[in-house]
Short mmCIF file of C-alpha atoms in Angstrom, two decimals:
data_model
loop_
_atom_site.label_atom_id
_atom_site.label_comp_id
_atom_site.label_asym_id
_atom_site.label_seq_id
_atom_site.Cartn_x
_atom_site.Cartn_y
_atom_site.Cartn_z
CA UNK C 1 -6.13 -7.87 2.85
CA UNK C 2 -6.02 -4.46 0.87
CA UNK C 3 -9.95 -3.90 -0.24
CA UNK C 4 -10.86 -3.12 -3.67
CA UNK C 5 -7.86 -4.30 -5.48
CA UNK C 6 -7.50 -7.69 -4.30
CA UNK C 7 -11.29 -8.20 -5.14
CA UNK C 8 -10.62 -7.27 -8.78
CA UNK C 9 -8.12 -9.95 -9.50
CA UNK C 10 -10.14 -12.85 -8.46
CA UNK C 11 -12.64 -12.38 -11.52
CA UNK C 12 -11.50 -15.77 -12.75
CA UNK C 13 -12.86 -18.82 -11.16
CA UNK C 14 -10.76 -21.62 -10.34
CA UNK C 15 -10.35 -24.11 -13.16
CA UNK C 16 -9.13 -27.63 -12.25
CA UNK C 17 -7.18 -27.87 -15.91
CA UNK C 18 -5.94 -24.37 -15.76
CA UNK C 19 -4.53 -25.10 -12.22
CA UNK C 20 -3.10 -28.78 -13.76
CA UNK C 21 -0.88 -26.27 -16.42
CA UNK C 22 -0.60 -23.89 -13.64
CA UNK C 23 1.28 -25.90 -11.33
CA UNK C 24 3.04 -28.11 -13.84
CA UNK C 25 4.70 -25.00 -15.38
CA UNK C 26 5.98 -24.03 -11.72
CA UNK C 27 7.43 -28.24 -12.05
CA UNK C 28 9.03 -27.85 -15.36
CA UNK C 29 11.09 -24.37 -13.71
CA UNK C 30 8.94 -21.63 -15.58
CA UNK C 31 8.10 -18.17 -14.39
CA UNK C 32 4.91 -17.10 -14.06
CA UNK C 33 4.25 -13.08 -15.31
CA UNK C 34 1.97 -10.70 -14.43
CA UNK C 35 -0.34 -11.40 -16.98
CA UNK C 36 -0.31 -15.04 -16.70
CA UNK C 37 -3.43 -16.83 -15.42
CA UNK C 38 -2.73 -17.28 -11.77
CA UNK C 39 -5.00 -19.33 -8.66
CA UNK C 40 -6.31 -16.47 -6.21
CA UNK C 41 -4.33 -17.74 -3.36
CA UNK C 42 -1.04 -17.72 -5.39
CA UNK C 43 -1.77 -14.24 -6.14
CA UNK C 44 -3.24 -13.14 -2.70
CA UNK C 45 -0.04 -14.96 -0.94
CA UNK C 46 2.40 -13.28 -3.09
CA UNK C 47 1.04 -10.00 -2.28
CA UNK C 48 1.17 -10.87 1.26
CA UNK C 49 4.62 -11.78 1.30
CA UNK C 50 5.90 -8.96 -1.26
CA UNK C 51 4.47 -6.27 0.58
CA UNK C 52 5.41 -7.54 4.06
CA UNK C 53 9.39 -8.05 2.38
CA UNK C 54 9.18 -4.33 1.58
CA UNK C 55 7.34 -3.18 4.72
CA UNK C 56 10.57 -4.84 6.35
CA UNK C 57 13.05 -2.96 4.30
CA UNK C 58 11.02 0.54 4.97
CA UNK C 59 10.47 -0.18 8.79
CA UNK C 60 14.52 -1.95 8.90
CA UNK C 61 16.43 1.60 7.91
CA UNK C 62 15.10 2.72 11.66
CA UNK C 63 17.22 0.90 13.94
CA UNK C 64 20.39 1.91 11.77
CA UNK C 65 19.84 4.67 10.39
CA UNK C 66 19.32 6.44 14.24
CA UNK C 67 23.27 5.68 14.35
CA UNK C 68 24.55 7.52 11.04
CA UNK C 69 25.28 11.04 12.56
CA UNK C 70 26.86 9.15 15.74
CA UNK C 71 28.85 6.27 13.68
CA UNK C 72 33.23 6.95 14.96
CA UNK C 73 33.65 7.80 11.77
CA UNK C 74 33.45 9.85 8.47
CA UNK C 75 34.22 6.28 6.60
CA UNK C 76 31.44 4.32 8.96
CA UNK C 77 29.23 7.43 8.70
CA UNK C 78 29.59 6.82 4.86
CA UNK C 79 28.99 3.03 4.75
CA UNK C 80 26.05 2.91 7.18
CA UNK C 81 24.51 6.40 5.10
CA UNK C 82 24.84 3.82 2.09
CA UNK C 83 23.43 0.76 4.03
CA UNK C 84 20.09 3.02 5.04
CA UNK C 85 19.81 4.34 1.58
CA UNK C 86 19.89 0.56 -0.13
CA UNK C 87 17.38 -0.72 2.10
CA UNK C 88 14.77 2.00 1.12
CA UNK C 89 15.70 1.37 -2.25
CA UNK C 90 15.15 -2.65 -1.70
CA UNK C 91 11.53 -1.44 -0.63
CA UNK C 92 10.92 0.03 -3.85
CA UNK C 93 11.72 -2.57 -6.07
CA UNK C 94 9.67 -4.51 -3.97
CA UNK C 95 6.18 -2.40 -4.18
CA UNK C 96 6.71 -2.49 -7.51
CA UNK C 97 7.00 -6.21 -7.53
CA UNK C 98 4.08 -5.99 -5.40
CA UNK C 99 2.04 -3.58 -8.07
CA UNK C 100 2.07 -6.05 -10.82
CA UNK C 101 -0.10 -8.21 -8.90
CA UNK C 102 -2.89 -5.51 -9.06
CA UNK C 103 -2.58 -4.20 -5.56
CA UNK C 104 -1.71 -0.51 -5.39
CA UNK C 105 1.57 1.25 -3.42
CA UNK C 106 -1.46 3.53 -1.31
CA UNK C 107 -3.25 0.35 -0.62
CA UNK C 108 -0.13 -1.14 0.67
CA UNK C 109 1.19 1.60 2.74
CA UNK C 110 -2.22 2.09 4.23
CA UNK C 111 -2.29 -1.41 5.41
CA UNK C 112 1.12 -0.63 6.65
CA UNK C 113 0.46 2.44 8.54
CA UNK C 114 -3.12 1.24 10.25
CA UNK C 115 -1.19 -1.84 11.93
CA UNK C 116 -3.31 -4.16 9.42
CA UNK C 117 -0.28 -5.61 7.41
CA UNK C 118 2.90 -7.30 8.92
CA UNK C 119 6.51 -6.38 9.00
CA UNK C 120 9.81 -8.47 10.16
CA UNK C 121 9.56 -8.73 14.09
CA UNK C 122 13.35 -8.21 13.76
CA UNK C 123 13.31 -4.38 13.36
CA UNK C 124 11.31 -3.65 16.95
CA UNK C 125 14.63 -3.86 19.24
CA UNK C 126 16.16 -1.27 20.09
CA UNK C 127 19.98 -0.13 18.59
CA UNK C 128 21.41 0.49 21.68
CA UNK C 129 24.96 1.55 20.71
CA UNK C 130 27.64 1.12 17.98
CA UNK C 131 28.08 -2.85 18.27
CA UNK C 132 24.17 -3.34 17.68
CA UNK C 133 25.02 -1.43 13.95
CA UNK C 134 27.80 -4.50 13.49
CA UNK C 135 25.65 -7.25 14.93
CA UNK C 136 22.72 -6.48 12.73
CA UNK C 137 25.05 -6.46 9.44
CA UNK C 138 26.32 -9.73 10.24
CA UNK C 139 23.53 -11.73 12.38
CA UNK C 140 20.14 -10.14 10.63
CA UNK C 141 21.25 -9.23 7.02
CA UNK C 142 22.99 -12.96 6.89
CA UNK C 143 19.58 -14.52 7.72
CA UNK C 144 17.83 -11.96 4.89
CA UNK C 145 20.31 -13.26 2.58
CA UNK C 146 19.62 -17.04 3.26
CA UNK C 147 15.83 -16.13 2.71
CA UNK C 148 16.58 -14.01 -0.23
CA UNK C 149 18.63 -15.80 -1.74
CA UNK C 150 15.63 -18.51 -2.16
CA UNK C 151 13.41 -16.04 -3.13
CA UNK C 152 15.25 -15.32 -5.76
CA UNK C 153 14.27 -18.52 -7.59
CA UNK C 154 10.74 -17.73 -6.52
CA UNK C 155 8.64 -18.95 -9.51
CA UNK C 156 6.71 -15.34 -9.49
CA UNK C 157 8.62 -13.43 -12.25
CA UNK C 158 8.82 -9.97 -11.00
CA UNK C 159 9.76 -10.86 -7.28
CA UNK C 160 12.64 -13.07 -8.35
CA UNK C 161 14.06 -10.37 -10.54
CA UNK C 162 14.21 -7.77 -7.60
CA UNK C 163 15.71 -10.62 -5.38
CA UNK C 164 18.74 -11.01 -7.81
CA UNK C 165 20.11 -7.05 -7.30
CA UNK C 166 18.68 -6.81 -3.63
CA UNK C 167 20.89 -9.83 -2.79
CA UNK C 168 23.60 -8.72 -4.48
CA UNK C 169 23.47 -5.28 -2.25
CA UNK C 170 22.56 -7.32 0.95
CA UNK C 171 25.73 -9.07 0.67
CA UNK C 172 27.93 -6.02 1.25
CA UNK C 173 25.58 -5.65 3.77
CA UNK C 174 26.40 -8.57 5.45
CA UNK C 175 30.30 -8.17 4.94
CA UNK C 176 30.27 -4.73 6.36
CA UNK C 177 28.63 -5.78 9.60
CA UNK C 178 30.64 -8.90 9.39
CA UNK C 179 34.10 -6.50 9.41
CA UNK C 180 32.71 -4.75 11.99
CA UNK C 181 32.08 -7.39 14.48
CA UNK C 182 35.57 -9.25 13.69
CA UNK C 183 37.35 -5.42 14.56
CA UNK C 184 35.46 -4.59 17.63
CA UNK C 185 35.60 -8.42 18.51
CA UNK C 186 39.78 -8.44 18.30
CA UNK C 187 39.67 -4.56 19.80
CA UNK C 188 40.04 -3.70 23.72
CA UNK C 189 38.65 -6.28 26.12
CA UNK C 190 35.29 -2.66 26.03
CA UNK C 191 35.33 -3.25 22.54
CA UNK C 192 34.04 -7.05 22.43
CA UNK C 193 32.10 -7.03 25.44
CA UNK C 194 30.42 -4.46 23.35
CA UNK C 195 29.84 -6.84 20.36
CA UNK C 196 29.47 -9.85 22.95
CA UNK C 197 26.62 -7.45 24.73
CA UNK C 198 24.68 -7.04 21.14
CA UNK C 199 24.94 -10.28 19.91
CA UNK C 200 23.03 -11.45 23.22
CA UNK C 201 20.54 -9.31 22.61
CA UNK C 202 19.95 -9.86 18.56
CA UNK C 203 20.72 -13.50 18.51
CA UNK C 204 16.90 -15.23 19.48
CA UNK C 205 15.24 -12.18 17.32
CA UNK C 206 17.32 -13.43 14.46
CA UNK C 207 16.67 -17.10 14.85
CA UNK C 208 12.99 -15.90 15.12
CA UNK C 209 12.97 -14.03 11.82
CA UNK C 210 12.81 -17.19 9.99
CA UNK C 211 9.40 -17.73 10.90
CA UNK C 212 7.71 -20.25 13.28
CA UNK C 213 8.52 -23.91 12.86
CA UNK C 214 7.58 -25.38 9.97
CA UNK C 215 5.12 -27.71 11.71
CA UNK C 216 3.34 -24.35 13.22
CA UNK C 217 3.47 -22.67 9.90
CA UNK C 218 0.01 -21.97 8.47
CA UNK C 219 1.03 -20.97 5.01
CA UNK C 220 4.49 -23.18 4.39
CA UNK C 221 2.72 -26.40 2.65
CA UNK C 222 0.94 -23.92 -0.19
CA UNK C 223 4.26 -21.85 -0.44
CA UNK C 224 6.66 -24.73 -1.47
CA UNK C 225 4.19 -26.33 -3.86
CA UNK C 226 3.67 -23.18 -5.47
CA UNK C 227 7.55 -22.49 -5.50
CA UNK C 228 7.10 -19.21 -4.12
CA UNK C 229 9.57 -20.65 -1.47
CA UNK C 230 12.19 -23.37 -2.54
CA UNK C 231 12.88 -23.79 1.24
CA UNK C 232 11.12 -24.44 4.77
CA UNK C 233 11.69 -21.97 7.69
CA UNK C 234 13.50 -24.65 9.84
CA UNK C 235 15.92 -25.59 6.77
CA UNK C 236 16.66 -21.85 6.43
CA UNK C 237 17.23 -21.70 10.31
CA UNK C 238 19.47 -24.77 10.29
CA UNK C 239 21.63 -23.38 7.39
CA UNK C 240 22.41 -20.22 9.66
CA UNK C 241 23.12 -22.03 12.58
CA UNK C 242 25.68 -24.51 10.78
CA UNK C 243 27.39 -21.46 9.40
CA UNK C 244 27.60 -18.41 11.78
CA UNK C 245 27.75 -20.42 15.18
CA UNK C 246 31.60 -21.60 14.03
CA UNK C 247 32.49 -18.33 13.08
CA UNK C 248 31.09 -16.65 15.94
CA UNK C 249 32.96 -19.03 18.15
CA UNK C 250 35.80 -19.10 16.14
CA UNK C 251 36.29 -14.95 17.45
CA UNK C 252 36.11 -15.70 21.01
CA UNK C 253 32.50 -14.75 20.85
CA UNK C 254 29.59 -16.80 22.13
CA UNK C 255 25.76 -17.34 21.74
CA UNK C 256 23.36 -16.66 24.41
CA UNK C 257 21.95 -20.41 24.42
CA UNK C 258 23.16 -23.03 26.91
CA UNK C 259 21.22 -25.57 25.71
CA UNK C 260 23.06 -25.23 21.85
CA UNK C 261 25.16 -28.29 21.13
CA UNK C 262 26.68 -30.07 18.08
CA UNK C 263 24.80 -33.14 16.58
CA UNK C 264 28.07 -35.15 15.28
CA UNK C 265 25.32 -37.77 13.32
CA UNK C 266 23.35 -34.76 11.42
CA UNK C 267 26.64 -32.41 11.79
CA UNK C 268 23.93 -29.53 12.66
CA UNK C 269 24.01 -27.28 15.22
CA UNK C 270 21.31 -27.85 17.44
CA UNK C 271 19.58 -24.82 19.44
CA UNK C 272 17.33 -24.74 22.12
CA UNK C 273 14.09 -24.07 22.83
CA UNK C 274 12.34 -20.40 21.28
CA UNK C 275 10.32 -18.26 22.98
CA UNK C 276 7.58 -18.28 20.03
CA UNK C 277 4.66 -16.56 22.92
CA UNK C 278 7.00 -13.45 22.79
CA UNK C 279 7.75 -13.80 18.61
CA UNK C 280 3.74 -13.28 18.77
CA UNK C 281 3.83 -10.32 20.99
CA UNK C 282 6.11 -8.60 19.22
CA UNK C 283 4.52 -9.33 15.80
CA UNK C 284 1.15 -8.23 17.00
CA UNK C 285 2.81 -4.85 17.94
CA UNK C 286 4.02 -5.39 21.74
CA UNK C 287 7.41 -5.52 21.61
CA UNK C 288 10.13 -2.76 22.76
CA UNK C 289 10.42 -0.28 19.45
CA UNK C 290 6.60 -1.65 17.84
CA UNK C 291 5.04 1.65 18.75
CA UNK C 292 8.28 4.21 18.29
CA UNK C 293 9.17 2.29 14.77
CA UNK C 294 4.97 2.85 13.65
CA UNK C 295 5.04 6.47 14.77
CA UNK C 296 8.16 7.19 12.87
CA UNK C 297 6.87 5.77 9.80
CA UNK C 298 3.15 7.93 9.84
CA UNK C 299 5.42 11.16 10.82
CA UNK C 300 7.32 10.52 7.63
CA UNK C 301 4.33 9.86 5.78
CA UNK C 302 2.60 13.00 7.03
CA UNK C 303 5.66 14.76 6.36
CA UNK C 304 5.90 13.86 2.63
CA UNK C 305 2.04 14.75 1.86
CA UNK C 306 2.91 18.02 0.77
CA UNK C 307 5.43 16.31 -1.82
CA UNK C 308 2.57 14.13 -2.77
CA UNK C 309 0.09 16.86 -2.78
CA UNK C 310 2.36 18.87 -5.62
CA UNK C 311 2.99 15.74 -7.80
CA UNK C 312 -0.95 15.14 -8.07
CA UNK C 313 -1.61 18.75 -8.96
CA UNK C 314 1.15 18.88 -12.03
CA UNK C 315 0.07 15.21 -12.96
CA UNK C 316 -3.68 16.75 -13.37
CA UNK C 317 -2.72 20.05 -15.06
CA UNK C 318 0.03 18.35 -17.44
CA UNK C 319 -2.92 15.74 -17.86
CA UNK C 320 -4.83 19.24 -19.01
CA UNK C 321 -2.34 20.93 -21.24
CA UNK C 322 -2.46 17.28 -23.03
CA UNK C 323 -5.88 17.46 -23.31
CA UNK C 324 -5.66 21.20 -25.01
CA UNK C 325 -3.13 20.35 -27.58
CA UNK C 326 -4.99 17.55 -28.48
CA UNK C 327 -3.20 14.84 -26.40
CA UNK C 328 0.12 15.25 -28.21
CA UNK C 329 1.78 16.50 -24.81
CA UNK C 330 4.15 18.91 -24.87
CA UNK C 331 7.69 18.19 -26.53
CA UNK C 332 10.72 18.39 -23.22
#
């Protein structure tokens, strides 16, 4: 998936007894570190998933952030300037997770850039106005949580770490949108069609977020036995269901599915069918915002070369200065 990197790392050969210890450390609750020995496919998974978790974060300040100067106020201007400015800092600690795996942060954004690696199909819908900023907070950041919140007992090291602080920061996340949505929701009769209008719109791209079903799922089976995930994507889905469909209903609001109904003998929420030919569309760049989201990101990336450019050229001539006082460096 990225080239020259990923080729390096699988210089050892698969050893039946060394995969035994592997996998009974991941049993017995232990981390595995970057310098651990590590199966190919652990490693080439994990990079996979790491880099398409901070893809998401880079990609997911768009939709919001295009409502900071228009937010109805300083305070909302404030919280949403802090949301935006999190969520790039969630994709750093996530390339880095991503780097100790031996995969590099150019590699990475190249693969993001030339439409070869994968981001959350969430983030291609469009933030049509104010409610969409609420509805996202409370509907999308609550389903990142529930996945986050098993990755952070992901048994690769490095990725659960930076799940333990970005879950921490997607929770005020979550509570901000959630305030939002409960204001506009008990506001003028404009007000909550508003938030009615946006949760229609977000509420199947949410439920698709989780990932296909779990029987569809090409990469689930090798993902819980490694304990990279602790949960399935349809256990994940039901857990969001059982918990924001009350408290949606319990504001007056409802969710665009007539064929959702309560299972008293499971006491799950049960939702209808999902449009999984359009998930694919939209994940193999067809949906409304695939192309404007991509074409932000490479004008930002163009835009920073210069930046880039500069910090190459002092890296080399500090490198040379080194070199001259007889690598000592230069004392700051």
């Amino acid at each position: 998936m990225y080239g020259n990197s990923l080729e390096k790392v699988r210089t050892v050969e698969e050893d039946p007894e060394r995969l035994r210890e592997f996998e009974e450390r991941i049993r017995s609750g232990e981390k595995i570190e970057p310098g651990d020995w590590m199966p190919a496919e652990y490693r080439r998974q994990l990079i996979r998933m790491i880099s398409q978790h901070a893809h998401s974060e880079i990609v997911g300040m768009l939709p919001e952030g295009a409502w900071i100067t228009r937010a109805p106020s300083l305070r909302r201007k404030l919280i949403l300037l802090a949301k935006v400015q999190d969520e790039g800092g969630h994709g750093q600690y996530l390339y880095h997770a991503a780097e100790t795996l031996g995969v590099t942060r150019e590699e990475m954004i190249d693969a993001l850039l030339s439409g070869k690696a994968k981001y959350s199909n969430v983030f291609n819908y469009p933030t049509l106005n104010y409610a969409d900023v609420g509805v996202i907070g409370y509907l999308v950041d609550f389903a990142a949580i529930l996945n986050q919140t098993m990755l952070a007992r992901c048994s690769y090291g490095p990725y659960a770490r930076a799940m333990v602080r970005i879950c921490a920061e997607e929770n005020f996340h979550k509570k901000q949108g959630q305030d939002l949505v409960i204001r506009m929701a008990r506001g003028t009769p404009t007000q909550k069609a508003m938030v009615q209008d946006a949760i229609n719109r977000w509420w199947w791209p949410t439920l698709m977020m989780f990932g296909p079903h779990d029987s569809d799922s090409p990469n689930s089976e090798v993902l819980i036995r490694w304990g990279i995930k602790t949960k399935t994507n349809d256990e994940l889905r039901q857990a969001f269901l059982n918990q924001i469909v009350p408290e949606l209903h319990a504001l007056g609001l409802s969710v665009p599915d007539p064929d959702l109904r309560y299972d008293e003998e499971s006491g799950n929420w049960i939702h209808g069918p999902i449009d999984w030919d359009h998930f694919w569309r939209v994940i193999k760049g067809h949906g409304p915002c695939n192309h404007e989201r991509m074409q932000a990101r490479r004008q930002a990336h163009e835009d920073g070369r210069w930046v880039r450019e500069a910090l190459a050229a002092y890296a080399s001539r500090q490198g040379r200065n080194d070199a001259g006082n007889g690598g000592e460096g230069l004392a700051l």
